[in-house]
Each structure stands twice: as C-alpha cells, then as structure tokens.
XYZ file of N, CA, C and O in Angstrom:
548
model
N -141.220 -6.353 -123.382
C -142.219 -5.277 -123.560
C -141.512 -4.221 -124.285
O -140.338 -3.744 -123.991
N -141.744 -3.923 -125.383
C -141.001 -2.812 -126.210
C -142.166 -2.051 -126.935
O -143.192 -2.170 -127.319
N -141.841 -0.671 -126.715
C -142.590 0.285 -127.213
C -141.543 1.381 -127.902
O -140.601 1.774 -127.386
N -142.052 1.712 -129.170
C -141.299 2.686 -129.780
C -139.625 2.521 -130.019
O -138.987 3.170 -130.097
N -139.415 1.107 -130.255
C -138.224 0.414 -130.235
C -137.373 0.278 -129.161
O -136.205 0.004 -129.308
N -137.977 0.668 -128.136
C -137.035 0.558 -126.758
C -137.686 -0.460 -125.808
O -138.910 -0.459 -125.560
N -137.016 -1.562 -125.268
C -137.525 -2.376 -124.212
C -137.182 -1.785 -122.973
O -136.052 -1.693 -122.530
N -138.590 -1.183 -122.445
C -138.330 -0.599 -121.189
C -137.942 -1.399 -119.922
O -137.188 -0.879 -118.975
N -138.297 -2.701 -120.019
C -137.991 -3.627 -118.953
C -136.414 -3.669 -118.962
O -135.974 -3.678 -117.647
N -135.679 -3.810 -120.048
C -134.476 -4.078 -120.240
C -133.575 -2.638 -119.627
O -132.493 -2.828 -119.081
N -134.225 -1.629 -119.974
C -133.805 -0.359 -119.545
C -133.565 -0.086 -118.032
O -132.684 0.161 -117.416
N -134.978 -0.435 -117.529
C -134.917 -0.258 -116.156
C -134.070 -1.266 -115.336
O -133.170 -1.045 -114.283
N -134.094 -2.585 -115.952
C -132.978 -3.524 -115.207
C -131.619 -3.174 -115.333
O -130.883 -3.225 -114.506
N -131.084 -2.664 -116.362
C -129.834 -2.039 -116.673
C -129.566 -1.030 -115.889
O -128.362 -0.985 -115.387
N -130.560 -0.168 -115.588
C -130.236 1.027 -114.788
C -130.252 0.623 -113.354
O -129.160 1.211 -112.634
N -130.892 -0.300 -112.827
C -130.761 -0.912 -111.516
C -129.165 -1.674 -111.433
O -128.561 -1.281 -110.230
N -128.887 -2.211 -112.387
C -127.819 -3.055 -112.363
C -126.548 -1.866 -112.289
O -125.556 -1.910 -111.639
N -126.534 -0.832 -113.210
C -125.649 0.217 -113.173
C -125.568 0.800 -111.754
O -124.375 1.162 -111.253
N -126.658 1.133 -110.923
C -126.841 1.796 -109.940
C -126.292 0.785 -108.947
O -125.335 1.142 -107.975
N -126.397 -0.546 -108.997
C -125.637 -1.539 -108.058
C -124.110 -1.644 -108.297
O -123.292 -1.624 -107.270
N -123.724 -1.576 -109.451
C -122.377 -1.300 -109.636
C -121.668 -0.387 -109.005
O -120.649 -0.291 -108.474
N -122.222 0.994 -109.089
C -121.840 1.993 -108.266
C -121.598 1.798 -106.763
O -120.468 2.091 -106.323
N -122.783 1.253 -106.274
C -122.593 0.826 -105.036
C -121.445 0.209 -104.600
O -120.747 0.375 -103.529
N -121.498 -1.000 -105.157
C -120.376 -1.960 -105.207
C -119.055 -1.389 -105.370
O -118.098 -1.638 -104.326
N -118.646 -0.761 -106.438
C -117.541 -0.337 -106.734
C -116.986 0.578 -105.872
O -115.828 0.596 -105.162
N -117.855 1.522 -105.249
C -117.256 2.725 -104.364
C -117.422 2.182 -102.983
O -116.639 2.525 -101.995
N -118.003 1.200 -102.833
C -118.002 0.366 -101.389
C -116.662 -0.389 -101.348
O -116.057 -0.436 -100.146
N -116.219 -1.107 -102.394
C -114.958 -1.592 -102.376
C -113.875 -0.524 -102.487
O -112.854 -0.801 -101.640
N -113.910 0.404 -103.222
C -112.908 1.286 -103.471
C -112.953 2.702 -102.853
O -112.308 3.651 -103.046
N -113.723 2.666 -101.865
C -114.161 3.966 -101.062
C -112.971 4.622 -100.402
O -112.937 5.964 -100.499
N -112.092 3.905 -99.721
C -111.005 4.512 -99.039
C -110.087 5.364 -99.955
O -109.551 6.172 -100.092
N -109.770 4.459 -101.176
C -108.889 4.974 -102.285
C -109.547 6.025 -102.930
O -108.624 6.985 -103.186
N -110.878 5.988 -103.060
C -111.503 7.110 -103.697
C -111.281 8.242 -102.856
O -111.145 9.490 -103.486
N -111.676 8.168 -101.664
C -111.374 9.443 -100.601
C -109.909 9.903 -100.641
O -109.901 11.252 -100.891
N -109.042 9.169 -100.727
C -107.697 9.578 -100.941
C -107.553 10.301 -102.158
O -106.858 11.135 -102.306
N -108.035 9.572 -103.248
C -107.641 10.371 -104.532
C -108.323 11.877 -104.636
O -108.043 12.654 -105.452
N -109.455 11.680 -103.863
C -110.345 12.959 -104.026
C -109.582 13.856 -102.915
O -109.642 15.181 -102.932
N -108.528 13.601 -101.926
C -108.112 14.334 -101.096
C -108.811 14.741 -99.844
O -108.695 15.841 -99.231
N -109.948 13.782 -99.632
C -110.771 14.099 -98.578
C -110.698 13.026 -97.343
O -110.092 11.737 -97.680
N -110.957 13.335 -96.215
C -111.158 12.292 -95.383
C -112.441 11.806 -95.007
O -113.297 12.377 -95.440
N -112.498 10.771 -94.111
C -113.979 10.207 -93.589
C -114.686 11.495 -93.089
O -115.820 11.584 -93.175
N -113.887 12.367 -92.276
C -114.512 13.359 -91.569
C -114.939 14.439 -92.384
O -116.194 14.956 -92.279
N -114.173 14.718 -93.592
C -114.796 15.620 -94.502
C -116.388 15.208 -95.127
O -117.079 15.857 -95.042
N -116.293 13.960 -95.556
C -117.500 13.307 -95.919
C -118.659 13.217 -94.948
O -119.913 13.419 -95.300
N -118.280 13.061 -93.626
C -119.406 12.861 -92.789
C -120.045 14.201 -92.321
O -120.838 14.359 -92.257
N -119.049 15.394 -92.550
C -119.709 16.590 -92.559
C -120.779 16.937 -93.550
O -121.569 17.618 -93.150
N -120.593 16.383 -94.590
C -121.421 16.424 -95.605
C -122.877 15.676 -95.529
O -123.963 15.984 -95.903
N -122.719 14.644 -94.733
C -123.726 13.604 -94.362
C -123.826 12.428 -95.375
O -123.063 12.489 -96.283
N -124.738 11.655 -94.914
C -124.799 10.424 -95.669
C -125.623 10.779 -97.055
O -126.196 11.925 -97.162
N -125.326 10.067 -97.984
C -126.106 10.178 -99.288
C -127.658 10.368 -99.105
O -128.233 9.727 -98.391
N -128.116 11.538 -99.627
C -129.641 11.656 -99.275
C -130.385 11.235 -100.388
O -130.025 10.737 -101.466
N -131.856 10.816 -100.094
C -132.693 10.309 -101.309
C -132.535 11.119 -102.516
O -132.683 10.588 -103.634
N -132.270 12.727 -102.506
C -132.285 13.303 -103.488
C -131.104 13.106 -104.608
O -131.049 12.921 -105.461
N -129.957 12.891 -103.691
C -128.926 12.592 -104.273
C -128.724 11.284 -104.931
O -128.289 11.047 -106.070
N -129.288 10.249 -104.085
C -129.459 8.748 -104.610
C -130.322 8.766 -106.059
O -130.253 8.010 -106.877
N -131.573 9.574 -105.957
C -132.457 9.657 -106.881
C -131.687 10.243 -108.140
O -132.178 9.590 -109.255
N -131.176 11.290 -107.936
C -130.302 11.741 -109.339
C -129.503 10.900 -109.537
O -129.395 10.760 -110.940
N -128.619 9.997 -109.094
C -127.822 9.012 -109.650
C -128.600 8.053 -110.468
O -128.037 7.474 -111.349
N -129.678 7.601 -109.740
C -130.519 6.544 -110.439
C -131.131 6.953 -111.858
O -131.070 6.360 -112.831
N -131.459 8.278 -111.613
C -131.943 8.806 -113.025
C -131.123 8.896 -114.086
O -131.175 8.742 -115.262
N -129.839 9.373 -113.482
C -128.702 9.471 -114.602
C -128.405 7.966 -115.175
O -128.111 7.892 -116.389
N -128.315 6.977 -114.206
C -128.197 5.626 -114.881
C -129.407 5.219 -115.719
O -129.163 4.585 -116.805
N -130.422 5.613 -115.559
C -131.691 5.314 -116.370
C -131.642 6.002 -117.756
O -131.848 5.401 -118.592
N -131.214 7.240 -117.688
C -130.942 7.939 -118.832
C -130.027 7.157 -119.731
O -129.943 7.031 -121.003
N -128.700 6.858 -119.044
C -127.804 6.368 -119.828
C -128.149 4.835 -120.321
O -127.903 4.720 -121.329
N -128.998 4.271 -119.606
C -129.510 3.042 -120.055
C -130.101 2.806 -121.501
O -130.150 2.293 -122.281
N -131.148 4.097 -121.322
C -132.138 4.307 -122.466
C -131.509 4.805 -123.505
O -131.779 4.217 -124.684
N -130.497 5.839 -123.528
C -129.640 6.136 -124.667
C -128.848 4.788 -125.325
O -128.741 4.848 -126.434
N -128.202 4.275 -124.413
C -127.317 3.078 -124.936
C -128.376 2.216 -125.744
O -127.910 1.655 -126.759
N -129.370 1.926 -125.033
C -130.391 1.100 -125.813
C -130.750 1.677 -127.105
O -130.770 0.891 -128.157
N -130.973 2.880 -127.269
C -131.473 3.455 -128.285
C -130.201 3.548 -129.542
O -130.293 2.972 -130.594
N -129.162 3.729 -129.052
C -127.720 3.549 -129.888
C -127.591 2.112 -130.482
O -127.375 1.872 -131.530
N -127.729 1.098 -129.448
C -127.553 -0.395 -129.980
C -128.506 -0.699 -130.752
O -128.196 -1.542 -131.785
N -129.681 -0.302 -130.684
C -130.836 -0.742 -131.585
C -130.482 0.053 -133.148
O -131.165 -0.792 -134.230
N -129.903 1.086 -133.186
C -129.433 1.308 -134.462
C -128.412 0.840 -135.087
O -128.107 1.036 -136.178
N -127.587 0.330 -134.292
C -126.434 -0.360 -134.878
C -126.647 -1.542 -135.620
O -125.628 -2.273 -136.283
N -127.669 -2.318 -135.623
C -127.708 -3.506 -136.128
C -128.082 -4.705 -135.057
O -128.943 -4.439 -134.189
N -127.102 -5.744 -135.354
C -127.425 -6.966 -134.467
C -127.372 -6.633 -133.080
O -126.511 -6.003 -132.613
N -128.510 -7.181 -132.078
C -128.374 -6.815 -130.743
C -127.988 -8.110 -130.103
O -128.962 -9.119 -130.043
N -127.043 -8.233 -129.528
C -126.499 -9.342 -128.603
C -125.929 -8.770 -127.399
O -125.475 -7.740 -127.420
N -125.353 -9.660 -126.460
C -124.682 -9.257 -125.122
C -123.199 -8.577 -125.841
O -122.847 -7.548 -125.105
N -122.760 -9.258 -126.615
C -121.305 -8.913 -127.109
C -121.437 -7.503 -127.769
O -120.687 -6.615 -127.574
N -122.435 -7.356 -128.783
C -122.567 -6.098 -129.488
C -122.807 -5.017 -128.590
O -122.361 -3.700 -128.477
N -123.676 -5.230 -127.518
C -124.140 -4.284 -126.444
C -122.658 -3.901 -125.692
O -122.568 -2.637 -125.386
N -121.830 -4.784 -125.324
C -120.748 -4.378 -124.614
C -119.672 -3.650 -125.409
O -118.986 -2.722 -124.854
N -119.544 -4.025 -126.602
C -118.837 -3.326 -127.542
C -119.224 -1.641 -127.854
O -118.445 -0.806 -127.663
N -120.557 -1.637 -128.218
C -121.009 -0.480 -128.011
C -120.628 0.327 -126.994
O -120.336 1.451 -126.767
N -120.946 -0.156 -125.685
C -120.779 0.456 -124.675
C -119.264 0.735 -124.250
O -118.935 2.044 -123.741
N -118.524 -0.014 -124.791
C -116.905 0.314 -124.543
C -116.594 1.514 -125.600
O -115.947 2.250 -125.150
N -117.073 1.563 -126.711
C -116.722 2.610 -127.288
C -117.496 3.931 -126.992
O -116.677 4.762 -127.144
N -118.536 4.220 -126.454
C -118.975 5.203 -125.927
C -118.161 5.509 -124.677
O -117.797 6.794 -124.434
N -117.764 4.597 -123.996
C -116.763 4.977 -122.694
C -115.485 5.498 -122.957
O -115.178 6.537 -122.746
N -114.772 4.869 -124.131
C -113.512 5.348 -124.691
C -113.798 6.704 -125.432
O -112.730 7.612 -125.440
N -114.590 6.684 -126.119
C -114.854 7.980 -126.810
C -115.314 9.179 -126.159
O -115.148 10.332 -126.630
N -116.317 8.823 -125.179
C -116.844 10.243 -124.575
C -116.747 10.248 -123.111
O -116.450 11.258 -122.738
N -116.755 9.170 -122.437
C -116.877 9.148 -121.000
C -115.565 9.454 -120.492
O -115.177 10.401 -119.718
N -114.611 8.533 -120.686
C -113.306 8.889 -120.143
C -112.299 9.988 -120.747
O -111.676 10.533 -119.967
N -112.867 10.188 -122.039
C -112.044 11.356 -122.654
C -112.425 12.716 -121.897
O -111.700 13.483 -121.399
N -113.723 12.781 -121.611
C -114.330 14.101 -121.157
C -113.915 14.255 -119.561
O -113.623 15.305 -119.207
N -114.201 12.924 -119.088
C -113.723 13.043 -117.590
C -112.108 13.393 -117.425
O -111.640 14.214 -116.475
N -111.344 12.836 -118.265
C -109.849 13.196 -118.217
C -109.484 14.664 -118.496
O -108.756 15.185 -117.686
N -110.181 15.195 -119.401
C -110.269 16.679 -119.633
C -110.476 17.434 -118.319
O -109.759 18.359 -117.874
N -111.697 17.041 -117.943
C -112.255 18.014 -116.682
C -111.216 17.825 -115.458
O -111.159 18.597 -114.800
N -110.859 16.264 -115.152
C -110.037 16.250 -114.021
C -108.584 16.911 -114.341
O -108.015 17.277 -113.314
N -108.329 16.802 -115.357
C -106.949 17.339 -115.489
C -106.844 18.979 -115.364
O -106.150 19.412 -114.596
N -107.973 19.672 -116.005
C -108.041 20.954 -115.736
C -108.351 21.447 -114.248
O -108.026 22.484 -113.857
N -109.232 20.359 -113.350
C -109.481 20.850 -112.149
C -108.095 20.171 -111.161
O -108.401 20.464 -109.846
N -107.197 19.895 -111.585
C -105.854 19.425 -111.058
C -106.222 18.180 -110.031
O -105.574 17.931 -108.894
N -107.086 17.343 -110.623
C -107.283 16.131 -109.782
C -106.318 15.028 -110.184
O -105.582 15.108 -110.811
N -106.295 14.267 -109.241
C -105.230 13.122 -109.369
C -105.681 12.015 -110.251
O -106.888 11.745 -110.508
N -104.744 11.660 -110.822
C -104.870 10.465 -111.928
C -105.782 9.278 -111.335
O -106.298 8.472 -111.928
N -105.385 9.092 -110.041
C -105.796 7.850 -109.439
C -107.506 7.936 -109.235
O -108.345 7.038 -109.478
N -107.921 9.298 -109.192
C -109.301 9.821 -108.994
C -109.875 9.408 -110.435
O -111.116 8.656 -110.722
N -109.274 9.859 -111.465
C -109.838 9.585 -112.896
C -109.830 7.815 -113.082
O -110.844 7.478 -113.782
N -108.852 7.172 -112.725
C -108.801 5.791 -112.788
C -110.113 5.182 -112.070
O -110.717 4.341 -112.786
N -110.417 5.555 -110.894
C -111.325 5.047 -110.189
C -112.584 5.252 -110.658
O -113.542 4.439 -110.832
N -113.019 6.601 -110.908
C -114.167 7.010 -111.365
C -114.468 6.610 -112.933
O -115.465 6.135 -113.241
N -113.237 6.658 -113.599
C -113.676 6.055 -115.015
C -113.595 4.536 -115.090
O -114.558 4.162 -115.981
N -112.954 3.923 -114.093
C -113.327 2.264 -114.278
C -114.688 2.080 -113.759
O -115.343 1.227 -114.346
N -115.197 2.895 -112.886
C -116.632 2.564 -112.488
C -117.598 2.772 -113.662
O -118.491 2.000 -113.813
N -117.319 3.848 -114.514
C -118.227 4.025 -115.831
C -118.026 3.057 -116.640
O -118.848 2.610 -117.315
N -116.856 2.676 -116.914
C -116.532 1.476 -117.642
C -117.367 0.260 -117.623
O -118.241 -0.243 -118.128
N -117.146 -0.343 -115.964
C -118.107 -1.445 -115.592
C -119.544 -1.184 -115.660
O -120.246 -2.127 -116.126
N -120.068 -0.250 -115.259
C -121.539 0.341 -115.384
C -122.007 0.173 -116.658
O -122.794 -0.436 -117.149
N -121.100 0.600 -117.707
C -121.592 0.742 -119.116
C -121.563 -0.596 -119.819
O -122.208 -1.020 -120.538
N -120.346 -1.459 -119.458
C -120.459 -2.882 -119.824
C -121.515 -3.567 -119.442
O -122.183 -4.538 -120.117
N -122.010 -3.593 -118.293
C -122.914 -3.990 -117.527
C -124.396 -3.754 -118.351
O -125.073 -4.571 -118.558
N -124.515 -2.371 -118.543
C -125.838 -2.187 -119.048
C -125.796 -2.780 -120.630
O -126.869 -2.891 -121.081
N -124.654 -2.549 -121.222
C -124.613 -2.986 -122.606
C -124.935 -4.612 -122.872
O -125.585 -4.877 -123.529
N -124.411 -5.365 -121.830
C -124.711 -6.761 -121.981
C -126.199 -6.977 -121.524
O -126.800 -7.753 -122.212
N -126.708 -6.282 -120.535
C -127.991 -6.439 -120.318
C -129.156 -6.177 -121.537
O -129.948 -6.987 -121.964
N -129.075 -5.165 -121.989
C -129.586 -4.481 -123.117
C -129.391 -5.442 -124.375
O -130.302 -5.751 -124.925
N -127.966 -5.882 -124.481
C -127.669 -6.818 -125.725
C -128.702 -8.118 -125.587
O -129.175 -8.896 -126.296
N -128.615 -8.246 -124.244
C -129.140 -10.069 -123.954
C -130.865 -9.845 -124.125
O -131.306 -10.701 -124.512
N -131.351 -8.441 -123.554
C -132.790 -8.613 -123.541
C -133.373 -8.050 -124.625
O -134.564 -8.058 -124.990
N -132.565 -7.368 -125.287
C -133.051 -6.853 -126.630
C -133.456 -5.335 -126.533
O -133.949 -4.867 -125.346
N -133.470 -4.543 -127.613
C -133.994 -3.344 -127.580
C -135.458 -3.282 -128.056
O -136.413 -2.461 -127.905
C-alpha cells in the first residue's frame, strides 16, 4: 500500500518494531541505564510506571522517525534492506549520536548513558531502515 510515495504499512510496522526495540533494549539494560542516569529504582518508582501518554509519545516519535526515514530512503535511489540500513546508519552517526553527545556533555551526563541511549537509537534506526528497505517506500 503506497500513497504519495510512502508505504504506510511499512512505516507502521517499522514504528512498531522500533518501539519493541526500545522495550527490549531498556528491559535488558535497565539497571545499567538507571546507574548511568544516577537514579535508583526508588527514584523511578516515585515517578510511577510509564503512563499511556508517555508510551503514546514514544510511539508517535517512532512513527515520525519511520516516516521520515522512508521518505529519505525513497529519495536516495535503490530501496533494499541494505540501503535502508546504510541510510539509517548515516542518519544516526550524522544527527542522532552527535546531537545526543553534545546535549549529554553539556548536561554533565555520564558517557555510559550516551552509549546506552545512543546504542538504542542505532539499533532502532537499523531495524526501521531494514524494514522500510525490505517492504519498499
């Protein structure tokens, strides 16, 4: 299903996959992430569990990311899983990790937090790129 050059089914599936990557990533690295953040489980419990609003915001962000990556991949030429992943990697290295590194450096965050959060976005973008590349734009 394509409309205006975008395969919306691919975008939705890619966003769902990116959202799942986040759940798995932070499920596995949750304790290390909390330590890198300088927070304890008690600190996070005080804030309460993730609300539907927070989860919704995260999913919408993944949806926008998948849509934008699909548009970019479509403009670059050949659409394959490999080209999708290469495009995703360049987006990550050129925009995501650089921006995150600057922000975290000036916020005084630990490098381990940059690595954990940056790694999450690398994997999420690679998955999104592979799905968009496989299903087409």
